[in-house]
mmCIF file of C-alpha atoms in Angstrom:
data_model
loop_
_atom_site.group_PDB
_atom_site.id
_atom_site.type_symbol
_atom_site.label_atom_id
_atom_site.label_comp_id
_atom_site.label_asym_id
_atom_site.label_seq_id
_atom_site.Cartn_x
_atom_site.Cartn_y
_atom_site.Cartn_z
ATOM 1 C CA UNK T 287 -12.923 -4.870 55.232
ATOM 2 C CA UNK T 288 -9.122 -3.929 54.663
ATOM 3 C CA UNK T 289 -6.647 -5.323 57.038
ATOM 4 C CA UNK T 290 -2.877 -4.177 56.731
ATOM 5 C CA UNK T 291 -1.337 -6.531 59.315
ATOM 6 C CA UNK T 292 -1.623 -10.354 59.345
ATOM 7 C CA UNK T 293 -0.305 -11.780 62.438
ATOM 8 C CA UNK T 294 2.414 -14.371 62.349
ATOM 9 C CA UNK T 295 0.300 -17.624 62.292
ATOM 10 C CA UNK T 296 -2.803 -15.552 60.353
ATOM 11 C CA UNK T 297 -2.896 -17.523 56.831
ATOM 12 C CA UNK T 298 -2.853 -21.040 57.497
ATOM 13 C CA UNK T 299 -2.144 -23.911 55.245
ATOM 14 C CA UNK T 300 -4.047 -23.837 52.397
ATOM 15 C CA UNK T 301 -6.185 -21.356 53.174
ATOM 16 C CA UNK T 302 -5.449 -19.269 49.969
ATOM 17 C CA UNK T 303 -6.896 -20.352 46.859
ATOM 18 C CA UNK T 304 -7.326 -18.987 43.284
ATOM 19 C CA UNK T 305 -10.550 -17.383 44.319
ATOM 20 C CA UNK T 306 -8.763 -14.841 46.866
ATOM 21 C CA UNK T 307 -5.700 -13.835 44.774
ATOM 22 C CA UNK T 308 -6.092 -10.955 41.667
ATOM 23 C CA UNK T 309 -5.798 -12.399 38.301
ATOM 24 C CA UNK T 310 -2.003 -11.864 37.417
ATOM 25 C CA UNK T 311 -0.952 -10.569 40.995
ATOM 26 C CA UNK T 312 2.160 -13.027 41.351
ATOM 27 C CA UNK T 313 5.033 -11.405 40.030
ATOM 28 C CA UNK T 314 8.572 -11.964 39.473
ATOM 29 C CA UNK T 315 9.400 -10.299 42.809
ATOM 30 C CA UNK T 316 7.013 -12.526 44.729
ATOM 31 C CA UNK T 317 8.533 -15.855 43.581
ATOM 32 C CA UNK T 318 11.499 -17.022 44.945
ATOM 33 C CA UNK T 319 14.171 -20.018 43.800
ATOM 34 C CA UNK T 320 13.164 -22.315 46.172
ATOM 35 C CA UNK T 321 10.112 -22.569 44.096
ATOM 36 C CA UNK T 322 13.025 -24.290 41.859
ATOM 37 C CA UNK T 323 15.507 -25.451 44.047
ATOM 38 C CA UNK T 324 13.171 -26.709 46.985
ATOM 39 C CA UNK T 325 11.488 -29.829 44.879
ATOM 40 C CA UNK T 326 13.403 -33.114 44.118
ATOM 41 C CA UNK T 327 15.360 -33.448 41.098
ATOM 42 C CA UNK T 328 14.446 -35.384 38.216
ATOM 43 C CA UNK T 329 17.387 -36.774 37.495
ATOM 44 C CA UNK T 330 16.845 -37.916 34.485
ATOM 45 C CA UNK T 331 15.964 -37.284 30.965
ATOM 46 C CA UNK T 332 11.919 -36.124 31.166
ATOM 47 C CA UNK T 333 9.244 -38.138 29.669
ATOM 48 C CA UNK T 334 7.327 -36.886 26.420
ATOM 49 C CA UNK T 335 4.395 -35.816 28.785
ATOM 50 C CA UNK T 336 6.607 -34.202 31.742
ATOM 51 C CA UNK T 337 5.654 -30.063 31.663
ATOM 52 C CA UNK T 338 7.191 -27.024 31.383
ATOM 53 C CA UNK T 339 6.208 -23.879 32.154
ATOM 54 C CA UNK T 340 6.672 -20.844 29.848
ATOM 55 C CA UNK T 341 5.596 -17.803 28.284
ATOM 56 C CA UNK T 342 4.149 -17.380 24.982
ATOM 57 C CA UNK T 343 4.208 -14.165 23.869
ATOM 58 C CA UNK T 344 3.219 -12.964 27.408
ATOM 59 C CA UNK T 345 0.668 -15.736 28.221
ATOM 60 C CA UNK T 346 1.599 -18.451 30.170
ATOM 61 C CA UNK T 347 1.686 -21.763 29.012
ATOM 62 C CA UNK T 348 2.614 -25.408 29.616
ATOM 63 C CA UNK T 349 4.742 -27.435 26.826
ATOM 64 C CA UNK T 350 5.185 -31.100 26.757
ATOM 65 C CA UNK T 351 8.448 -32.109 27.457
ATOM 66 C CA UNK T 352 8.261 -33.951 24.218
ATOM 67 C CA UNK T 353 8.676 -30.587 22.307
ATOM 68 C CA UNK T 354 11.964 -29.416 23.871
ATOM 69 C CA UNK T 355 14.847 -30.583 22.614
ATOM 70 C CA UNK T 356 13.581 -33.773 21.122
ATOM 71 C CA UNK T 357 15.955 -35.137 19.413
ATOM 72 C CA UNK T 358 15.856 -37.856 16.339
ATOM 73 C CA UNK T 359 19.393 -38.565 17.403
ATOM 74 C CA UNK T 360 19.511 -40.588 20.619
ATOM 75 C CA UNK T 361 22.355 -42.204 22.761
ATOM 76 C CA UNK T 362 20.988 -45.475 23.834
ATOM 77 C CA UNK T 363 24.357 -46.587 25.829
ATOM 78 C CA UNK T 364 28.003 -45.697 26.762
ATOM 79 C CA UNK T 365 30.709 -47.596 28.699
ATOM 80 C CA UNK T 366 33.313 -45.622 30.007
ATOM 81 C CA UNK T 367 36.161 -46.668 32.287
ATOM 82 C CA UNK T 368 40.078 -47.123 33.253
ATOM 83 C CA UNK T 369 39.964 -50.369 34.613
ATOM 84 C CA UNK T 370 40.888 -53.590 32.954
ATOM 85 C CA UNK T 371 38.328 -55.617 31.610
ATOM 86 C CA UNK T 372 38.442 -58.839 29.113
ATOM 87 C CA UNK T 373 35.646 -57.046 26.894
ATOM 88 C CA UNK T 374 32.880 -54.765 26.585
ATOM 89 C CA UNK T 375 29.617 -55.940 25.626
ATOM 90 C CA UNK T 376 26.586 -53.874 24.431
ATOM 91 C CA UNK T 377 23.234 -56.165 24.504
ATOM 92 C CA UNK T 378 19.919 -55.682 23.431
ATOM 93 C CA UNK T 379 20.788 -52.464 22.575
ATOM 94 C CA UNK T 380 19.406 -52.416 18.555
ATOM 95 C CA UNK T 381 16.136 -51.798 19.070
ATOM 96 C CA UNK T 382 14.363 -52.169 14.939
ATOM 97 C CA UNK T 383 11.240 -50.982 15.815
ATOM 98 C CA UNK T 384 12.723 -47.306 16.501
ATOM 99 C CA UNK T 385 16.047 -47.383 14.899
ATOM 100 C CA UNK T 386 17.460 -48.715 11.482
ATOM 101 C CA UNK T 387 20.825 -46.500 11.640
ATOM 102 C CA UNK T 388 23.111 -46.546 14.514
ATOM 103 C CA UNK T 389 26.196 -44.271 15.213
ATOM 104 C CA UNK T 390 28.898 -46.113 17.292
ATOM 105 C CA UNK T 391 32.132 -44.055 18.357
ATOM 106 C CA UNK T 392 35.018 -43.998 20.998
ATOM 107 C CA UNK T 393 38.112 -45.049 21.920
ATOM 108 C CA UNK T 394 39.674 -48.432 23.074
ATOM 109 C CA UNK T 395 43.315 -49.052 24.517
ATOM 110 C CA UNK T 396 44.724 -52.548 24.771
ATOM 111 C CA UNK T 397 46.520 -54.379 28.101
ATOM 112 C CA UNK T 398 48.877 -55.811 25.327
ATOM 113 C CA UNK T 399 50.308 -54.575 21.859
ATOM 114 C CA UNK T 400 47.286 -56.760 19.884
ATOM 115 C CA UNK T 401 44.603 -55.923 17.415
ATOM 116 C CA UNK T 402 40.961 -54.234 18.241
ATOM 117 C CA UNK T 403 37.785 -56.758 17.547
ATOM 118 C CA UNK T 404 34.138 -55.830 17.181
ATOM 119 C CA UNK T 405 32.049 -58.648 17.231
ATOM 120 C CA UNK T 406 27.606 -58.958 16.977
ATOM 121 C CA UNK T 407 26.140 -59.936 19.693
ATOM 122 C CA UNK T 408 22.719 -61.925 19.140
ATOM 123 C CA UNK T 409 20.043 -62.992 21.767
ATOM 124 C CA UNK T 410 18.888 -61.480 24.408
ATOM 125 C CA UNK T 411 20.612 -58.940 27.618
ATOM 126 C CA UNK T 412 22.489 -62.330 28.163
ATOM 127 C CA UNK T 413 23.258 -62.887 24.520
ATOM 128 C CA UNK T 414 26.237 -64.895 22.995
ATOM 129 C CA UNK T 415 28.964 -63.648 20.802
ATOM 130 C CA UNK T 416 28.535 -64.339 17.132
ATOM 131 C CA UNK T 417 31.858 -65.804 15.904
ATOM 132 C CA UNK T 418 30.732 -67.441 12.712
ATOM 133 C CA UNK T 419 33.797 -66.961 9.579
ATOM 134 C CA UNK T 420 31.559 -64.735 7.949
ATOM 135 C CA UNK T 421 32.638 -61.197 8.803
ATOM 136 C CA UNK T 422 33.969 -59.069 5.873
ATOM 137 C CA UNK T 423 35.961 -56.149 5.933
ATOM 138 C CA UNK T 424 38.364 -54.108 4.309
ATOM 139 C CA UNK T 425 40.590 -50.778 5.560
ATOM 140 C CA UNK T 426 42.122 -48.305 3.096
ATOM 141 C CA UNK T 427 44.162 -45.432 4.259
ATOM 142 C CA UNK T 428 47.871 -43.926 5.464
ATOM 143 C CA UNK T 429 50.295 -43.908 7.707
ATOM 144 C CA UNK T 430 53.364 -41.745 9.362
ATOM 145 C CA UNK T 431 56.258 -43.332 11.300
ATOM 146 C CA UNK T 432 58.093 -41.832 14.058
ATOM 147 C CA UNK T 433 60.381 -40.688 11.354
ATOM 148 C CA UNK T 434 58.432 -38.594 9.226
ATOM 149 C CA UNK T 435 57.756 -41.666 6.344
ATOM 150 C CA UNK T 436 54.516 -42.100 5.019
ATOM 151 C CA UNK T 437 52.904 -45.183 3.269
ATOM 152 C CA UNK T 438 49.781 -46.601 2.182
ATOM 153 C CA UNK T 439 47.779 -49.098 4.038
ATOM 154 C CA UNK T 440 45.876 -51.574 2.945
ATOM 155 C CA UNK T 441 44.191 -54.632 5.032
ATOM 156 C CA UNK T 442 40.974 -56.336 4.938
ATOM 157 C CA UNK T 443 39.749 -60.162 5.612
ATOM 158 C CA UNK T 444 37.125 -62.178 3.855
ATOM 159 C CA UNK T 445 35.191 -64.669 6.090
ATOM 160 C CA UNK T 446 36.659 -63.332 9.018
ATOM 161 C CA UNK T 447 35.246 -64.175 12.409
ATOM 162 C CA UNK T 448 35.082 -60.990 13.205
ATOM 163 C CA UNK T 449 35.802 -57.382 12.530
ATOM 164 C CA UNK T 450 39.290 -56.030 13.213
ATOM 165 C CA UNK T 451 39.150 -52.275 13.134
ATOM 166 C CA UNK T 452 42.625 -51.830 14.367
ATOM 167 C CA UNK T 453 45.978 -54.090 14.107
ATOM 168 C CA UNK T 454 49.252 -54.371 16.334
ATOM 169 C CA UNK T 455 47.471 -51.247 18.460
ATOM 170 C CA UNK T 456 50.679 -49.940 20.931
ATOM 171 C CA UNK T 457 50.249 -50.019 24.429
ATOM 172 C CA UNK T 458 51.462 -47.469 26.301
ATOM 173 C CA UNK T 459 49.395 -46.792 29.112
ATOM 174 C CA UNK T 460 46.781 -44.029 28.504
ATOM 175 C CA UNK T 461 48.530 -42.299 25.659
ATOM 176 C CA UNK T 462 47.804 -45.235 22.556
ATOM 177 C CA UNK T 463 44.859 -46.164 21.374
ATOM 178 C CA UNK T 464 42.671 -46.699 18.654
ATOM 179 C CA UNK T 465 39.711 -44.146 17.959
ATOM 180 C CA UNK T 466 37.006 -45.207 15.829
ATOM 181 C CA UNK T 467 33.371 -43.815 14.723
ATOM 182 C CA UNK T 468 31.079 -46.100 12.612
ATOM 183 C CA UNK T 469 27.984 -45.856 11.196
ATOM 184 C CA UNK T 470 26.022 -49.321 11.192
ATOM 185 C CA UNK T 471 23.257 -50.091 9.130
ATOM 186 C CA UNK T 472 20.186 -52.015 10.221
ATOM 187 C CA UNK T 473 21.585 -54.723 12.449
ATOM 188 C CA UNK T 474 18.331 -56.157 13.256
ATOM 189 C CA UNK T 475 17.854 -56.426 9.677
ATOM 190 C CA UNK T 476 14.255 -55.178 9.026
ATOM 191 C CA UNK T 477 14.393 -53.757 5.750
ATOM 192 C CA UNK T 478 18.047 -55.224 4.454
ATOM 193 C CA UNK T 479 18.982 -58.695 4.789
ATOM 194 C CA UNK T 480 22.776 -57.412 5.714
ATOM 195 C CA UNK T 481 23.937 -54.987 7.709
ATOM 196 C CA UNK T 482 26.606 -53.028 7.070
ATOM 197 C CA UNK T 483 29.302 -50.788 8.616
ATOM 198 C CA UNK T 484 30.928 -48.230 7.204
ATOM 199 C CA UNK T 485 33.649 -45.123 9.547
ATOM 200 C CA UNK T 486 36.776 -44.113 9.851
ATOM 201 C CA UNK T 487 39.600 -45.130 12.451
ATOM 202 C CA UNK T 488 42.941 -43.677 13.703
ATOM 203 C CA UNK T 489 45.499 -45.748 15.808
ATOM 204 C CA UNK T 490 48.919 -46.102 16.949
ATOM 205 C CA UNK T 491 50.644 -49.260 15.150
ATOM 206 C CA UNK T 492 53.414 -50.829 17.597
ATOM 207 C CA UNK T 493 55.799 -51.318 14.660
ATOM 208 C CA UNK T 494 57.621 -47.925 13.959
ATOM 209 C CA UNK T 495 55.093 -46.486 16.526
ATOM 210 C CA UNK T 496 53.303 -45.342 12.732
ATOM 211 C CA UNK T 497 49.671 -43.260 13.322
ATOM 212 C CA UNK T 498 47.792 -44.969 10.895
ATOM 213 C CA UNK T 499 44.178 -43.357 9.666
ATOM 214 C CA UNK T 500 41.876 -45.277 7.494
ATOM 215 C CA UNK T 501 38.325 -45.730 6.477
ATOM 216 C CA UNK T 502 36.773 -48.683 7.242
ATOM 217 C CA UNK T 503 34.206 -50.648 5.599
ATOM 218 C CA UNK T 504 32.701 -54.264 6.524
ATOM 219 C CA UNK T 505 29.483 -55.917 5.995
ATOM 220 C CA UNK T 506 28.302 -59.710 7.661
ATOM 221 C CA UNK T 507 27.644 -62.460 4.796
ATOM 222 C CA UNK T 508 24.711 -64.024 6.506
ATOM 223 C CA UNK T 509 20.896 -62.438 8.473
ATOM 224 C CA UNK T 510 22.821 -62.446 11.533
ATOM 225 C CA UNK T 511 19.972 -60.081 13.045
ATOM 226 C CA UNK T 512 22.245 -58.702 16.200
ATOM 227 C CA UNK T 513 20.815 -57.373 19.217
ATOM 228 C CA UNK T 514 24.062 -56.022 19.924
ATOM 229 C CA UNK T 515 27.980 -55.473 19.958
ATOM 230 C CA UNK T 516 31.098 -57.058 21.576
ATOM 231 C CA UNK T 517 34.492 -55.061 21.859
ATOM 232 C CA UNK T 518 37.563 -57.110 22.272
ATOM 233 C CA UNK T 519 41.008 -57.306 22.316
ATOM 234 C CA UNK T 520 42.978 -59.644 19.725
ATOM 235 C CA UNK T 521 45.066 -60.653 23.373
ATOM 236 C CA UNK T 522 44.198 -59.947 26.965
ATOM 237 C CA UNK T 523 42.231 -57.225 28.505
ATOM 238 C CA UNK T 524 41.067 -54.022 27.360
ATOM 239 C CA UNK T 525 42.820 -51.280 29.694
ATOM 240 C CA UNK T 526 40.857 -48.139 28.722
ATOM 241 C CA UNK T 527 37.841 -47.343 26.420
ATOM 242 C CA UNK T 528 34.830 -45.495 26.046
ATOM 243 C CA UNK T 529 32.216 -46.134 24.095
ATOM 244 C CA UNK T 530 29.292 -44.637 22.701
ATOM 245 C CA UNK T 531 26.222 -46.072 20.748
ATOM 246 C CA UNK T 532 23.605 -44.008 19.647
ATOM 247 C CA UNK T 533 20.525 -44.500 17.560
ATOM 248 C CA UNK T 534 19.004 -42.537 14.415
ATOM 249 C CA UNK T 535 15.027 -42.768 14.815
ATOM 250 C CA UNK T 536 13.377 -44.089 11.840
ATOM 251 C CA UNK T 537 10.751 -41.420 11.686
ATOM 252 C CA UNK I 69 37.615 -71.502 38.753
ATOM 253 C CA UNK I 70 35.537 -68.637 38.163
ATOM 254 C CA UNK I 71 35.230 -66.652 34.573
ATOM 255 C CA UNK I 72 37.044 -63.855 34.026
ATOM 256 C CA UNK I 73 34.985 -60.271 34.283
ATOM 257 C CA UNK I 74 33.554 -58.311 31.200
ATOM 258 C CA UNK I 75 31.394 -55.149 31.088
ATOM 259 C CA UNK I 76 27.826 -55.092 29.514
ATOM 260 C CA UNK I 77 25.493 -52.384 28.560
ATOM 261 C CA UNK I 78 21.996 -52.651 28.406
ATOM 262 C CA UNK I 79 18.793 -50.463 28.278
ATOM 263 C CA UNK I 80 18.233 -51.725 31.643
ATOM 264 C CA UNK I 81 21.826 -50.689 32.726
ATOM 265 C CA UNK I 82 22.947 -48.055 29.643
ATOM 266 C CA UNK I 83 26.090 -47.323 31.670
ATOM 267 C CA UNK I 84 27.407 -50.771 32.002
ATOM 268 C CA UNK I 85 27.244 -53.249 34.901
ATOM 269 C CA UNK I 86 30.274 -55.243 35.211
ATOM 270 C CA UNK I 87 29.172 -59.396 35.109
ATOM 271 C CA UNK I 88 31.160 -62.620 34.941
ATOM 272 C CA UNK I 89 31.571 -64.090 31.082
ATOM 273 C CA UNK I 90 29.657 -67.172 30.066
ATOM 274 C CA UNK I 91 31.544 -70.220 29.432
ATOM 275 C CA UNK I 92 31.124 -69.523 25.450
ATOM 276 C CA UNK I 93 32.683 -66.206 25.774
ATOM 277 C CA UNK I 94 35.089 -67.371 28.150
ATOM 278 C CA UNK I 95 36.447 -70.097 25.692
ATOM 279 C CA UNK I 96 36.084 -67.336 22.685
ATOM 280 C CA UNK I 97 38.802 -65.141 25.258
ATOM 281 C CA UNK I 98 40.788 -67.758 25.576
ATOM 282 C CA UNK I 99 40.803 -69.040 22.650
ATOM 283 C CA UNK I 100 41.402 -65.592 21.272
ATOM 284 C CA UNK I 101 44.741 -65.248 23.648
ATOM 285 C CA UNK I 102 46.234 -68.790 22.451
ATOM 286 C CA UNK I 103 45.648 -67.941 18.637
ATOM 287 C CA UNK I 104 47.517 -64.847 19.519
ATOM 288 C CA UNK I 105 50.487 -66.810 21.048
ATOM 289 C CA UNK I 106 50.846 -69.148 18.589
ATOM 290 C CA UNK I 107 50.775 -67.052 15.452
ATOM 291 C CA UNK I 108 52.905 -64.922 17.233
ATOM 292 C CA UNK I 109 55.941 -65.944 14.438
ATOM 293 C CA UNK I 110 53.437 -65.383 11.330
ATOM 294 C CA UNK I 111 52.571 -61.954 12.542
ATOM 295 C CA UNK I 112 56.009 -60.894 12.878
ATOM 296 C CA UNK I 113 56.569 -62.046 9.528
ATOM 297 C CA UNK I 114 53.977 -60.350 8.077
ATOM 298 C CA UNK I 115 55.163 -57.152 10.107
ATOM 299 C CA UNK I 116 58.731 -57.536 8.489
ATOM 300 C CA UNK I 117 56.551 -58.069 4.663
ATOM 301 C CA UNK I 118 54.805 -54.953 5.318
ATOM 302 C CA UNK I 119 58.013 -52.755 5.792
ATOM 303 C CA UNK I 120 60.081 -54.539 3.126
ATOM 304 C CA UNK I 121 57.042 -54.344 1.158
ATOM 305 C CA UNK I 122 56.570 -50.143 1.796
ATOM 306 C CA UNK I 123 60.381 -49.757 0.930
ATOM 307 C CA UNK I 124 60.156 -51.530 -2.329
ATOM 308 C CA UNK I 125 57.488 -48.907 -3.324
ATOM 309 C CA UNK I 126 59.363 -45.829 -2.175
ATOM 310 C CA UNK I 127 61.876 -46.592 -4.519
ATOM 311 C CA UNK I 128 59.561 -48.315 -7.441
ATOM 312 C CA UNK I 129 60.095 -45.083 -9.271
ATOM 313 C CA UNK I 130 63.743 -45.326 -9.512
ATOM 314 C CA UNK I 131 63.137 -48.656 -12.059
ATOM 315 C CA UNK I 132 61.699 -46.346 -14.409
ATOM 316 C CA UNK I 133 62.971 -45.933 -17.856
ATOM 317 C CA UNK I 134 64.005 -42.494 -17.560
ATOM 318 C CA UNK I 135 65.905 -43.023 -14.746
ATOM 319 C CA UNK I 136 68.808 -45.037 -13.450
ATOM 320 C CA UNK I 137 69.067 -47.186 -10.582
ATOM 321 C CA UNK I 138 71.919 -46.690 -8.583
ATOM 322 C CA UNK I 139 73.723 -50.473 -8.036
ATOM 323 C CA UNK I 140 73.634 -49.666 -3.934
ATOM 324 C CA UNK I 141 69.368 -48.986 -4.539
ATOM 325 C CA UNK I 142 69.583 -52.317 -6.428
ATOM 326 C CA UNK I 143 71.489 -54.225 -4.000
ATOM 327 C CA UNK I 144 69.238 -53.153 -1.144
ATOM 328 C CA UNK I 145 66.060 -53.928 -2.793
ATOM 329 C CA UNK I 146 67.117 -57.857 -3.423
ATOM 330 C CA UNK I 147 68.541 -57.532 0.489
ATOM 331 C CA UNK I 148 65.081 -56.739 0.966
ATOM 332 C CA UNK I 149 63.472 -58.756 -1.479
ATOM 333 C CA UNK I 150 65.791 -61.736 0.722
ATOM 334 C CA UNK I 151 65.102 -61.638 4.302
ATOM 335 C CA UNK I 152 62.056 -63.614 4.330
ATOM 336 C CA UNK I 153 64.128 -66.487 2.676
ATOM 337 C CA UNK I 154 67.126 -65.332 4.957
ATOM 338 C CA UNK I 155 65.232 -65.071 8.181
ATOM 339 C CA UNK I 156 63.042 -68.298 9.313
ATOM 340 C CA UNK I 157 62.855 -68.339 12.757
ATOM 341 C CA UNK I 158 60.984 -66.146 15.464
ATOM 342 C CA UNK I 159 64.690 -64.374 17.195
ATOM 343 C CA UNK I 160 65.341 -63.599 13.960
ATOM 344 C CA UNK I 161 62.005 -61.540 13.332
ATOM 345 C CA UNK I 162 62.448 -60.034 16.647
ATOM 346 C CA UNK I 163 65.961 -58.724 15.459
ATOM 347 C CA UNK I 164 64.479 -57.358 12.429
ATOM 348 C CA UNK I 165 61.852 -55.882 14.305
ATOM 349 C CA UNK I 166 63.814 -54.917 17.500
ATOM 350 C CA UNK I 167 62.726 -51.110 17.860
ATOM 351 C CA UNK I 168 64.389 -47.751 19.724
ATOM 352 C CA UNK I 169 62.931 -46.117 22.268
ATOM 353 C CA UNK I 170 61.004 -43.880 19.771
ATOM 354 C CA UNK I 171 60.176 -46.373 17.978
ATOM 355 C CA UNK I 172 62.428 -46.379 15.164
ATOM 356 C CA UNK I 173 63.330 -49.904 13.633
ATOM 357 C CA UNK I 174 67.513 -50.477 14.751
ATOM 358 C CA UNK I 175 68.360 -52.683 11.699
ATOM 359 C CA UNK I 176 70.080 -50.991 9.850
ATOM 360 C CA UNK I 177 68.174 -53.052 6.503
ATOM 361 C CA UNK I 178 65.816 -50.790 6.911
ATOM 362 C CA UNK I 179 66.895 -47.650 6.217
ATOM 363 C CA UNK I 180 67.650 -46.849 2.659
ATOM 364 C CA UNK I 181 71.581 -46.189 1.745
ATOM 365 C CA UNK I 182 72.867 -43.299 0.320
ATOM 366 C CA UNK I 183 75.822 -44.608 -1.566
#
């Protein structure tokens, strides 16, 4: 029996299955966005086992989430605001048993002309601030003055308390601060009994308003085994930053 | 009174929350923030060695054997070599450090002379 008229009200819910639709009879022109659009948002980054749909070589097929745009390269946490705040703290955040290299860039501007500290953080989501005189670190690189002169620069501290990655920073609002992007080596220690840090940082010095530009090395002289970092200002608050940390996957 | 605010990040909260500092990292800000004040003098002064210090080296090459030092060069450098022994107190490093608005140093010991 044909029929070439269902009535408004004919097909109710559910009342077409597999078994009464032609293998490979939904098309393109049949399928509309909503099919997209209409569901709820994820929202978020998928889990390894969330699906997609696609076609391989003409046949459909599902694919695990985990094979699209998997990355070995993975941001764990970023801070990001224009508000004053004493410091920015990143806890718990070293995770060993995925991660032995971290990547750890942005930008910081001070309330006050003062220097830029990075300190561990140890113990826990409500950790505590290692400050123990055992921070060493050493910068090497140039400068250019408001006048065109150009110098060497040379700092570093042994048994400091903690890392200064920038000195006298200018404030000036939004327009001075100190960019940085470091590389830090197994903070949890698993494999080396040290970490270390190695990157690079640019900054605006108040004196002579001089950009400065310098690599930056440092390494902790005890198995401090950090969970995390602390940003800080040498003086007062920390107008601006953002700040990424991301992790390199072990395998 | 209450601690001052900080940020934290955690996998829990990988954007930040903002929290109120423990007592430990309340005394390391304000401990931080006094340090700061009081070696406020010693940082200046190390400010001033850094640009006496750059100077010296920008005209190192004049003390070379093939060339002569002008006696104006010579009498700069010992100016130079002088204002940590000539300047002791904390107005005085703020003179030698007072600034224009572009940031150029005003004293005139720090530009080199020309004759």
């Amino acid at each position: 029996m044909s029929k070439t008229t269902i009535p408004t009200g004919g097909i109710t819910a559910d009342a077409i299955d597999a078994t009464l639709i032609a293998d490979d009879a939904i098309s393109e022109e049949h399928l509309d966005a909503t099919a997209i659009t209409g569901h709820t948002a994820l929202a978020e980054a998928p889990a390894d086992t969330d699906e997609f749909l696609i076609s391989d070589g003409g046949v459909l097929k599902r694919l695990d989430a985990s094979y699209v745009g998997g990355s070995d390269f993975v941001r764990i946490a970023t801070s990001r605001s224009s508000s004053n705040t004493t410091a920015v703290n990143f806890d718990d955040v070293f995770d060993g048993s995925v991660y032995e290299h971290y990547r750890v860039f942005g930008y910081v501007a001070g309330a006050v002309n003062a220097g830029g500290d990075m300190y561990w953080r140890t113990g826990g989501s409500s950790g505590s601030t290692y400050t123990s005189s055992n921070y060493v670190w050493v910068q090497d690189g140039r400068y250019i003055d408001n006048s065109g002169s150009a110098g060497d620069y040379h700092v570093g501290t042994f048994n400091d308390s903690k890392f200064r990655y920038a000195t006298d920073m200018k404030v000036d609002n939004d327009s001075a601060y100190a960019l940085f992007d470091f590389l830090i080596s197994d903070p949890t220690t698993n494999q080396m009994s040290r970490s270390y840090i190695t990157g690079t940082v640019s900054w605006q010095e108040n004196t002579g308003f001089q950009q400065v530009t310098s690599s930056f090395g440092g390494r902790n002289d005890s198995n401090v085994n950090a969970t995390g970092l602390r940003f800080q200002q040498e003086s007062n608050s920390i107008a601006y930053h953002h700040i990424q940390i991301w992790g390199y996957k072990k395998s | 009174m209450a601690n001052l605010k900080e940020i934290v990040c955690t996998p829990e909260n990988p954007f930040g929350v903002e929290r109120e500092m423990s007592d430990a990292d309340q005394k390391l800000y304000d401990d931080l923030q006094k340090q700061f004040n009081d070696n406020a003098a010693n940082r200046k002064l190390r400010q001033i060695k850094q640009l006496r210090s750059d100077r010296l080296k920008s005209t190192d090459w004049m003390s070379n054997s093939d060339v002569t030092m002008p006696d104006y060069i010579k009498t700069w450098r010992q100016t130079l070599r002088d204002l940590p022994q000539n300047n002791t107190t904390e107005s005085q490093y703020d003179t030698l450090l007072e600034q224009n608005a572009d940031g150029s140093l005003k004293n005139s010991v720090w530009k080199q002379p020309t004759e």
